Coordinates of N, CA, C and O in Angstrom, one line a residue:
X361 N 10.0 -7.2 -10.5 CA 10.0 -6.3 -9.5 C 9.3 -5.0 -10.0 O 9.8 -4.3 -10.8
X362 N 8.2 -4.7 -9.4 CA 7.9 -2.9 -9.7 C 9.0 -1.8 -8.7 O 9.6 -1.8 -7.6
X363 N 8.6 -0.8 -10.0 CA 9.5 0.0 -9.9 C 9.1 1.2 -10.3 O 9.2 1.8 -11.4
X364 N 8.5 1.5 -8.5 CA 7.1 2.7 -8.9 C 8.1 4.3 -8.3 O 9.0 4.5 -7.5
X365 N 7.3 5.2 -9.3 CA 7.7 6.8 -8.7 C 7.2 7.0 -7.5 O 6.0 7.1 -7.4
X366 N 7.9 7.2 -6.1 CA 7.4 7.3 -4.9 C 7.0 8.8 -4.6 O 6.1 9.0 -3.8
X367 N 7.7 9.8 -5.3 CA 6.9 10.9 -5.2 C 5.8 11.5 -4.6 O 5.6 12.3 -3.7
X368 N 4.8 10.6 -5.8 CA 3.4 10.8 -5.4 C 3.1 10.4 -4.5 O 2.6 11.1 -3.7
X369 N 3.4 9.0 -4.3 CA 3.0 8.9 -2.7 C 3.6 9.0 -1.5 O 3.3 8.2 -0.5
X370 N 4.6 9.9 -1.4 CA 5.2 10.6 -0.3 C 4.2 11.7 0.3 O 4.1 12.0 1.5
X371 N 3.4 12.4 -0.6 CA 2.9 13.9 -0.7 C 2.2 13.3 0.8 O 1.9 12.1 0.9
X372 N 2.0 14.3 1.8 CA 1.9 14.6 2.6 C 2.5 13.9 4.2 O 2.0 13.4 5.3
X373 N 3.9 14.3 3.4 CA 4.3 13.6 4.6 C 4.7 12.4 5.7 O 5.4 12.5 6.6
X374 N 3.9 11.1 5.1 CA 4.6 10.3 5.3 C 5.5 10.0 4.9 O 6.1 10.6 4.0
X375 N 6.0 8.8 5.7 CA 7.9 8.6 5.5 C 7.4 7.1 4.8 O 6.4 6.5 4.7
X376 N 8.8 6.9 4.4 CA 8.9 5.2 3.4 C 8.7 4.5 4.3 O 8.2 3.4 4.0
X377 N 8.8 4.7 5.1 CA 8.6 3.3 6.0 C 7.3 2.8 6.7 O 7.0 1.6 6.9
X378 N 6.4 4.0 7.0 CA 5.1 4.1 6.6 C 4.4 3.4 5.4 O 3.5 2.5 5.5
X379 N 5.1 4.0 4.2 CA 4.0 3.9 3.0 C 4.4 2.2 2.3 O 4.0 1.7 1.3
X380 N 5.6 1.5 3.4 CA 5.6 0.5 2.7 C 4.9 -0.3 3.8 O 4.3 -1.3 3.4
X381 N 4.9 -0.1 5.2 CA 3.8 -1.3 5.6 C 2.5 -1.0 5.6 O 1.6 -1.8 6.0
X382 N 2.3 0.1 5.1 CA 0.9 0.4 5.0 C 0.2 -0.2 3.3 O -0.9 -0.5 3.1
X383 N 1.2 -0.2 2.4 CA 0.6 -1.1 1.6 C 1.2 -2.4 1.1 O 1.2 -2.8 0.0
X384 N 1.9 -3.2 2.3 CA 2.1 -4.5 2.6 C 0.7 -4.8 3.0 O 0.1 -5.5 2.3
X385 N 0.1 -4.3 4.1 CA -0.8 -4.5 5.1 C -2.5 -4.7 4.0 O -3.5 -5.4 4.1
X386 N -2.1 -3.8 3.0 CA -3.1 -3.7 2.1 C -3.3 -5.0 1.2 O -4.4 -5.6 1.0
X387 N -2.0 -5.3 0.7 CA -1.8 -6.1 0.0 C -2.4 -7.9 0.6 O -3.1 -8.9 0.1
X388 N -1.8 -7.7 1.4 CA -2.3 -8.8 2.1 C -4.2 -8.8 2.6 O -5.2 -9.6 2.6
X389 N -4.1 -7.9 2.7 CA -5.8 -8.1 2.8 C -6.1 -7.8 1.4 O -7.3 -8.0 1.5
X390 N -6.0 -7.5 0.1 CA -6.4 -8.0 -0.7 C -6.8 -9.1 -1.5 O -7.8 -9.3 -2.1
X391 N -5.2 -9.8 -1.3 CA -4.9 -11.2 -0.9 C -5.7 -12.2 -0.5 O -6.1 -13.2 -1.2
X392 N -6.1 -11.9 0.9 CA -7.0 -12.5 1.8 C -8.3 -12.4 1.1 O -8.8 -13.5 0.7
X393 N -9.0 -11.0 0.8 CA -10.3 -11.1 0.0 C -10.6 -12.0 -1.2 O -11.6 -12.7 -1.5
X394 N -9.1 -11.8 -2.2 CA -9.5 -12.9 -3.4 C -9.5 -14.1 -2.9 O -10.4 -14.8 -3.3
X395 N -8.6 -14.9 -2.0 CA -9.0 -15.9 -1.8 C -10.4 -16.5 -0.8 O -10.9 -17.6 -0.8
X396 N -10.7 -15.4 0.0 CA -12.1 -15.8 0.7 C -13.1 -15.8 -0.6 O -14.2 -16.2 -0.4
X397 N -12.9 -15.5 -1.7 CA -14.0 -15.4 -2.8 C -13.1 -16.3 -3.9 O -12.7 -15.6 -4.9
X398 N -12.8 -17.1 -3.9 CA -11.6 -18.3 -4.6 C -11.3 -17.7 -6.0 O -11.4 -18.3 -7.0
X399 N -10.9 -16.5 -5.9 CA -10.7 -15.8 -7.1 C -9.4 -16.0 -7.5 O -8.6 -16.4 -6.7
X400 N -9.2 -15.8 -8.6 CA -7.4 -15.9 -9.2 C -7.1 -14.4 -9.5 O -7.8 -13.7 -10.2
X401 N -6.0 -13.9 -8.7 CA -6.0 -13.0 -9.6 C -4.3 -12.3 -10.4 O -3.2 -12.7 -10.0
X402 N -4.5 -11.2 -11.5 CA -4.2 -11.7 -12.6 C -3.0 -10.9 -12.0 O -2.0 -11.6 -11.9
X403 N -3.0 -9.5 -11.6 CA -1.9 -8.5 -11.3 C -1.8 -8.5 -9.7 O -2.7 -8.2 -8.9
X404 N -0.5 -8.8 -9.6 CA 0.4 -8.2 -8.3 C -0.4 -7.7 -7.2 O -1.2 -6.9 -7.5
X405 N -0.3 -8.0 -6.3 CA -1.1 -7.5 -5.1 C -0.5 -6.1 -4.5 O -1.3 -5.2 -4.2
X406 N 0.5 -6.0 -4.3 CA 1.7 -4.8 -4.2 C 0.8 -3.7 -5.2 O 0.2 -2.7 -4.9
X407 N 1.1 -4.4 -6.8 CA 0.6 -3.7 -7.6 C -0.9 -2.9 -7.2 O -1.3 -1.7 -7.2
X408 N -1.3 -3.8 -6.9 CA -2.9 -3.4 -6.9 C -3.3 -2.0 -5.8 O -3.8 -0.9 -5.9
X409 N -2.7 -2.7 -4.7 CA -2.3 -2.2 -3.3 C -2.0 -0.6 -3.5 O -2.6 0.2 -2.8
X410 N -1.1 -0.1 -4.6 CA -0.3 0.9 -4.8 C -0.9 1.9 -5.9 O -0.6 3.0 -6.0
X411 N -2.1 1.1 -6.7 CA -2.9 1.6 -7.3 C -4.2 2.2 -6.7 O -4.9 3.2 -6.9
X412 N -4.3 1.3 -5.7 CA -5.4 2.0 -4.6 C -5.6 3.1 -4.0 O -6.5 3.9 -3.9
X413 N -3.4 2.9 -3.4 CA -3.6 4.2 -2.7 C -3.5 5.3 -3.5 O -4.1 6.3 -3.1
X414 N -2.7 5.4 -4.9 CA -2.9 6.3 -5.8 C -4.7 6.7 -6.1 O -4.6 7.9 -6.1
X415 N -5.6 6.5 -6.3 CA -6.9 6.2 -6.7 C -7.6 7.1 -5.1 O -8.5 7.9 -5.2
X416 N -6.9 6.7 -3.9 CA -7.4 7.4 -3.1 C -8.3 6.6 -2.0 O -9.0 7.1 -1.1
X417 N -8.2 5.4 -2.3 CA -9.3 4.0 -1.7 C -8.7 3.8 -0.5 O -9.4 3.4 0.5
X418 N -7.8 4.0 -0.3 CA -7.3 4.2 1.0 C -6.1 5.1 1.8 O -5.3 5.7 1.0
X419 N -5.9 5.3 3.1 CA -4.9 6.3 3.2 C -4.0 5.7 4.6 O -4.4 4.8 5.3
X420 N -3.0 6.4 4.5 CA -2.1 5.7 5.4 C -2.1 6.8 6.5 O -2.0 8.0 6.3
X421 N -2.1 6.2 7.7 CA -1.6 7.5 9.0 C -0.6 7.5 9.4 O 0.0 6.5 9.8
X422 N -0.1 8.3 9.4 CA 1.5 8.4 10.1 C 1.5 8.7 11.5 O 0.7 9.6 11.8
X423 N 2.4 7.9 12.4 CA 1.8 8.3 13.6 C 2.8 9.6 14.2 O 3.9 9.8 13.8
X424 N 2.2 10.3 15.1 CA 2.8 11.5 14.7 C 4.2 11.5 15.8 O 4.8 12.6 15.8
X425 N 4.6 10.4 16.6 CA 5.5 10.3 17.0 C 6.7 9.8 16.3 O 7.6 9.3 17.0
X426 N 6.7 9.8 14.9 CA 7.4 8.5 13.7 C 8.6 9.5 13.2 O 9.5 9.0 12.6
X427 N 8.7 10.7 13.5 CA 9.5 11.8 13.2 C 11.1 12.0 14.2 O 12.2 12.3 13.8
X428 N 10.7 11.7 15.3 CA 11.2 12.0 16.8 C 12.3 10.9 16.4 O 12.0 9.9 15.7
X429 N 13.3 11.2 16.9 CA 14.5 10.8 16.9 C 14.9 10.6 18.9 O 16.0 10.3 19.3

C-alpha cells in the first residue's frame, strides 16, 4: 500500500475526493497506454499517477459546485 504525504497535493484547494478520482482516472489510462503498447510495467500505476501529478503532467479540476453542502 503507498502511503503518500497528501499535503502537497491538496495545495490549491481541491478536496480528497477529487484528487483521488482524479488520479484513479489517471492511473487507469496509464494502464491502458502500457498495455496498447504491450509494455510491462515495473512501478504502480497509482504510483506513477501521483508522481505525475506531483511533476505537474497533469491537473485536476474541482468543480466548483463540490464545496456546497
Amino acid at each position: 500500500m503507498i502511503n503518500i504525504d497528501m499535503k502537497p497535493l491538496l495545495k490549491g484547494g481541491i478536496s480528497r475526493y477529487s484528487l483521488v478520482v482524479g488520479v484513479a482516472k489517471r492511473s487507469r489510462e496509464i494502464a491502458d497506454e502500457a498495455n496498447d503498447r504491450n509494455e510491462k510495467l515495473v512501478d504502480k500505476t497509482v504510483s506513477l499517477a501521483v508522481d505525475e501529478l506531483l511533476e505537474g503532467k497533469f491537473t485536476i479540476n474541482e468543480p466548483d459546485d463540490a464545496h456546497k453542502i
